[in-house]
CSV table of C-alpha atoms and ligand atoms in Angstrom, one decimal:
chain,number,residue,atom,x,y,z
Q,1,MET,CA,117.3,90.1,107.7
Q,2,SER,CA,120.0,92.5,106.4
Q,3,ILE,CA,121.1,93.4,102.2
Q,4,VAL,CA,124.8,94.2,101.6
Q,5,VAL,CA,125.2,96.5,98.8
Q,6,LEU,CA,128.3,96.5,95.8
Q,7,ILE,CA,128.7,99.5,93.9
Q,8,SER,CA,131.7,101.0,91.6
Q,9,GLY,CA,130.1,104.2,91.1
Q,10,ARG,CA,127.0,106.2,91.6
Q,11,GLY,CA,125.1,104.5,93.8
Q,12,SER,CA,121.7,105.7,92.5
Q,13,ASN,CA,119.9,101.9,92.7
Q,14,MET,CA,121.4,101.6,96.1
Q,15,GLN,CA,119.7,105.6,96.9
Q,16,ALA,CA,116.1,104.0,95.9
Q,17,LEU,CA,116.7,100.8,98.2
Q,18,LEU,CA,117.3,102.9,101.1
Q,19,ALA,CA,114.7,105.2,99.8
Q,20,ALA,CA,112.1,102.2,99.8
Q,21,GLY,CA,112.8,101.3,103.4
Q,22,LEU,CA,114.8,98.3,103.0
Q,23,PRO,CA,117.7,97.1,105.3
Q,24,VAL,CA,120.5,97.5,104.2
Q,25,SER,CA,123.5,97.4,106.0
Q,26,ALA,CA,126.1,98.3,104.2
Q,27,VAL,CA,128.3,99.3,101.1
Q,28,ILE,CA,130.8,97.8,99.7
Q,29,SER,CA,132.8,99.2,96.7
Q,30,ASN,CA,135.3,98.5,94.4
Q,31,VAL,CA,136.8,101.9,93.6
Q,32,ALA,CA,137.5,104.6,96.6
Q,33,ASP,CA,135.8,107.0,95.5
Q,34,ALA,CA,132.6,105.8,94.4
Q,35,ALA,CA,130.0,109.3,94.7
Q,36,GLY,CA,127.5,105.9,96.3
Q,37,LEU,CA,129.8,105.0,99.4
Q,38,ALA,CA,129.2,109.6,100.4
Q,39,ILE,CA,125.6,108.2,99.9
Q,40,GLY,CA,125.5,105.5,102.8
Q,41,ARG,CA,127.6,107.4,104.9
Q,42,SER,CA,125.2,110.0,105.0
Q,43,HIS,CA,122.5,106.8,106.3
Q,44,GLY,CA,125.2,106.5,108.6
Q,45,LEU,CA,125.6,102.5,106.8
Q,46,ALA,CA,128.8,101.1,107.2
Q,47,THR,CA,131.1,101.5,103.8
Q,48,CYS,CA,134.0,100.1,103.4
Q,49,THR,CA,136.3,99.8,99.8
Q,50,VAL,CA,138.0,97.0,98.6
Q,51,ALA,CA,139.7,97.6,95.8
Q,52,HIS,CA,140.7,95.7,93.2
Q,53,ARG,CA,143.9,96.9,92.0
Q,54,ASP,CA,145.6,96.1,95.1
Q,55,PHE,CA,145.0,92.1,94.2
Q,56,ALA,CA,147.4,90.3,92.5
Q,57,SER,CA,144.1,88.0,90.7
Q,58,ARG,CA,140.5,87.8,90.6
Q,59,GLU,CA,140.1,85.5,92.9
Q,60,ASP,CA,142.4,87.1,95.5
Q,61,PHE,CA,139.7,90.2,95.1
Q,62,ASP,CA,136.8,88.0,95.6
Q,63,ALA,CA,138.1,86.6,98.2
Q,64,ALA,CA,138.9,89.3,100.7
Q,65,LEU,CA,135.5,91.0,99.0
Q,66,ALA,CA,133.5,88.2,100.6
Q,67,ASP,CA,135.3,88.3,104.1
Q,68,GLU,CA,133.9,91.9,104.1
Q,69,ILE,CA,130.9,91.4,103.4
Q,70,ASP,CA,130.1,88.4,105.0
Q,71,ARG,CA,131.5,90.3,108.2
Q,72,HIS,CA,127.9,92.0,107.8
Q,73,ALA,CA,126.3,88.3,108.3
Q,74,PRO,CA,123.7,89.5,105.1
Q,75,THR,CA,120.5,88.0,103.9
Q,76,VAL,CA,121.0,89.5,101.0
Q,77,VAL,CA,124.0,90.1,98.7
Q,78,ALA,CA,122.7,93.3,95.9
Q,79,LEU,CA,124.9,94.0,93.1
Q,80,ALA,CA,124.5,97.6,91.8
Q,81,GLY,CA,126.6,99.4,89.4
Q,82,PHE,CA,129.1,97.1,90.7
Q,83,MET,CA,131.5,96.6,87.5
Q,84,ARG,CA,133.5,93.3,88.5
Q,85,VAL,CA,133.2,90.6,87.4
Q,86,LEU,CA,132.5,87.9,89.7
Q,87,THR,CA,135.0,84.6,90.0
Q,88,PRO,CA,132.7,81.2,89.8
Q,89,ALA,CA,133.9,80.3,93.1
Q,90,PHE,CA,132.3,84.2,94.6
Q,91,VAL,CA,128.6,83.1,92.3
Q,92,ARG,CA,128.9,79.7,94.1
Q,93,HIS,CA,129.3,81.0,97.8
Q,94,TYR,CA,126.2,83.2,97.6
Q,95,GLU,CA,124.1,81.0,95.7
Q,96,GLY,CA,120.1,82.2,95.7
Q,97,ARG,CA,121.2,85.1,97.4
Q,98,LEU,CA,123.4,87.0,95.0
Q,99,ILE,CA,121.2,89.3,92.6
Q,100,ASN,CA,122.1,91.9,90.2
Q,101,ILE,CA,120.2,94.3,88.3
Q,102,HIS,CA,121.4,95.0,84.3
Q,103,PRO,CA,120.2,98.3,82.3
Q,104,SER,CA,118.8,95.8,79.4
Q,105,LEU,CA,116.4,93.2,78.8
Q,106,LEU,CA,117.8,90.3,79.5
Q,107,PRO,CA,119.0,88.0,77.5
Q,108,SER,CA,119.4,90.3,75.3
Q,109,PHE,CA,122.7,93.0,75.7
Q,110,PRO,CA,124.4,92.0,78.0
Q,111,GLY,CA,127.6,93.3,78.8
Q,112,LEU,CA,128.6,97.5,78.4
Q,113,ASP,CA,126.6,100.2,76.6
Q,114,THR,CA,123.8,98.7,76.7
Q,115,HIS,CA,121.3,101.8,75.6
Q,116,ALA,CA,123.7,102.6,72.6
Q,117,ARG,CA,123.6,99.0,71.6
Q,118,ALA,CA,119.8,98.9,71.7
Q,119,LEU,CA,119.7,101.7,70.0
Q,120,ALA,CA,122.0,100.6,67.0
Q,121,ALA,CA,119.5,97.6,66.9
Q,122,GLY,CA,116.4,99.9,66.6
Q,123,VAL,CA,114.7,97.5,68.9
Q,124,LYS,CA,111.4,99.7,69.9
Q,125,VAL,CA,111.4,98.3,73.6
Q,126,HIS,CA,114.2,98.7,76.5
Q,127,GLY,CA,114.4,98.6,79.6
Q,128,CYS,CA,115.9,96.7,82.3
Q,129,THR,CA,116.1,93.6,84.7
Q,130,VAL,CA,116.6,92.0,88.1
Q,131,HIS,CA,118.3,88.5,88.2
Q,132,PHE,CA,119.6,85.6,90.2
Q,133,VAL,CA,123.6,85.8,89.5
Q,134,THR,CA,125.3,82.6,87.8
Q,135,ALA,CA,128.5,82.2,86.9
Q,136,GLN,CA,127.3,83.5,83.4
Q,137,LEU,CA,127.6,87.6,82.7
Q,138,ASP,CA,124.7,89.3,83.2
Q,139,HIS,CA,122.7,86.4,83.0
Q,140,GLY,CA,120.7,84.1,85.8
Q,141,PRO,CA,117.0,83.9,86.6
Q,142,ILE,CA,114.7,86.5,85.8
Q,143,ILE,CA,113.0,88.0,89.1
Q,144,ILE,CA,111.4,91.1,87.3
Q,145,GLN,CA,111.9,93.2,83.9
Q,146,ALA,CA,110.8,97.0,83.2
Q,147,VAL,CA,110.8,98.0,79.9
Q,148,VAL,CA,109.8,101.2,78.2
Q,149,PRO,CA,109.5,102.6,74.8
Q,150,VAL,CA,112.4,103.4,72.8
Q,151,ARG,CA,111.4,107.0,70.7
Q,152,PRO,CA,112.9,108.0,68.1
Q,153,ASP,CA,114.6,110.9,68.8
Q,154,ASP,CA,116.4,109.1,71.6
Q,155,THR,CA,120.1,109.2,72.6
Q,156,ALA,CA,121.6,106.7,75.5
Q,157,ALA,CA,121.5,109.4,78.0
Q,158,THR,CA,117.4,110.1,77.7
Q,159,LEU,CA,117.4,106.3,77.0
Q,160,ALA,CA,119.4,106.0,79.8
Q,161,ALA,CA,117.8,108.0,82.3
Q,162,ARG,CA,114.4,106.7,80.8
Q,163,VAL,CA,115.5,103.0,82.1
Q,164,LEU,CA,116.7,104.2,85.0
Q,165,ARG,CA,113.6,105.4,86.7
Q,166,GLN,CA,111.8,101.9,86.2
Q,167,GLU,CA,115.5,100.6,87.5
Q,168,HIS,CA,114.7,102.7,90.9
Q,169,ILE,CA,111.1,101.0,91.0
Q,170,VAL,CA,111.7,97.6,90.0
Q,171,TYR,CA,115.3,96.6,92.1
Q,172,PRO,CA,113.6,97.4,95.5
Q,173,ARG,CA,110.4,95.4,94.6
Q,174,ALA,CA,112.6,92.1,94.2
Q,175,LEU,CA,114.9,92.6,97.2
Q,176,GLN,CA,111.5,92.7,98.7
Q,177,TRP,CA,110.2,89.7,97.3
Q,178,VAL,CA,113.8,88.0,98.5
Q,179,LEU,CA,113.7,89.0,101.9
Q,180,ASP,CA,110.4,87.8,101.7
Q,181,GLY,CA,110.8,84.0,100.8
Q,182,ARG,CA,108.0,84.5,98.3
Q,183,LEU,CA,110.3,84.0,95.1
Q,184,VAL,CA,110.2,80.0,94.1
Q,185,ILE,CA,112.5,78.7,91.0
Q,186,GLY,CA,111.4,76.2,89.0
Q,187,ASP,CA,113.6,74.9,85.9
Q,188,GLY,CA,115.7,78.1,86.2
Q,189,VAL,CA,112.4,81.0,85.7
Q,190,VAL,CA,111.2,83.0,89.1
Q,191,ARG,CA,108.0,82.7,90.1
Q,192,VAL,CA,106.7,84.9,93.1
Q,193,ARG,CA,104.5,83.4,95.6
Q,194,GLY,CA,100.4,85.2,96.1
Q,195,ASN,CA,100.8,86.7,92.3
Q,196,ASP,CA,102.8,90.0,91.9
Q,197,ALA,CA,103.4,90.9,88.9
Q,198,GLN,CA,107.1,90.6,87.4
Q,199,LEU,CA,106.6,93.1,84.5
Q,200,VAL,CA,106.4,96.6,84.7
Q,201,TYR,CA,105.4,98.6,81.6
Q,202,SER,CA,105.8,102.3,81.5
Q,203,ASP,CA,104.9,104.4,79.0
Q,204,ARG,CA,105.9,107.6,81.3
Q,205,ASP,CA,108.3,110.2,79.8
Y,301,LIG,C1,122.6,101.0,86.6
Y,301,LIG,O1,121.9,101.1,85.3
Y,301,LIG,C2,122.9,100.1,86.6
Y,301,LIG,O2,121.3,98.3,86.2
Y,301,LIG,C3,124.1,99.2,86.2
Y,301,LIG,O3,124.6,100.5,86.5
Y,301,LIG,C4,123.8,101.7,86.8
Y,301,LIG,C5,124.4,102.0,88.2
Y,301,LIG,O4,123.7,102.6,88.2
Y,301,LIG,N1,124.1,97.9,86.2
Y,301,LIG,P1,124.2,103.5,90.2
Y,301,LIG,O5,124.9,103.8,90.4
Y,301,LIG,O6,123.2,102.3,90.9
Y,301,LIG,O7,123.4,105.4,90.2
């Protein structure tokens, strides 16, 4: 059982997976100086960069990325702030074991700048979603969501920080369920065998 984590930057979600004791075997980035790579190295993990700029097409990049991932033969591939759109062929190759965390309550606010867009929309709750990846961006069967309040004095930064604290709780939980084989998908809806809560509500800070 092992997890390969794909990152592009800071790597705090990857760090949360390590802190939870999950069996992360490798960290791969598309950005050579991603801060998360140093964190991975300091934990003794295999790290490597597959730089998208080195490839002529999305297909070529994804094929090289898949080669690198498959060297580790992971049970699960976890996207953790990986800022590349993946090709349908790549997504198909990892069907059922490719998981993403997105900083909004999907299906609201797929894509970028979710916190600013949530504030602009005037929503009163916001949060994050862990989901199986499908070929459609930020879409796919939802494994768990965490909900936080939006406060009147929030900025995109304060809201992002509130959501991120919950990301670090729900992502390890979701991946543990995947590793334990506890998730069942029926008609696009994910259920956890044994009844664990797929919703976290946090009113803290
Ligand atoms: C997180 O907000 C994650 O939900 C989004 O990108 C951000 C990555 O943060 N996909 P980090 O690199 O895990 O700190």
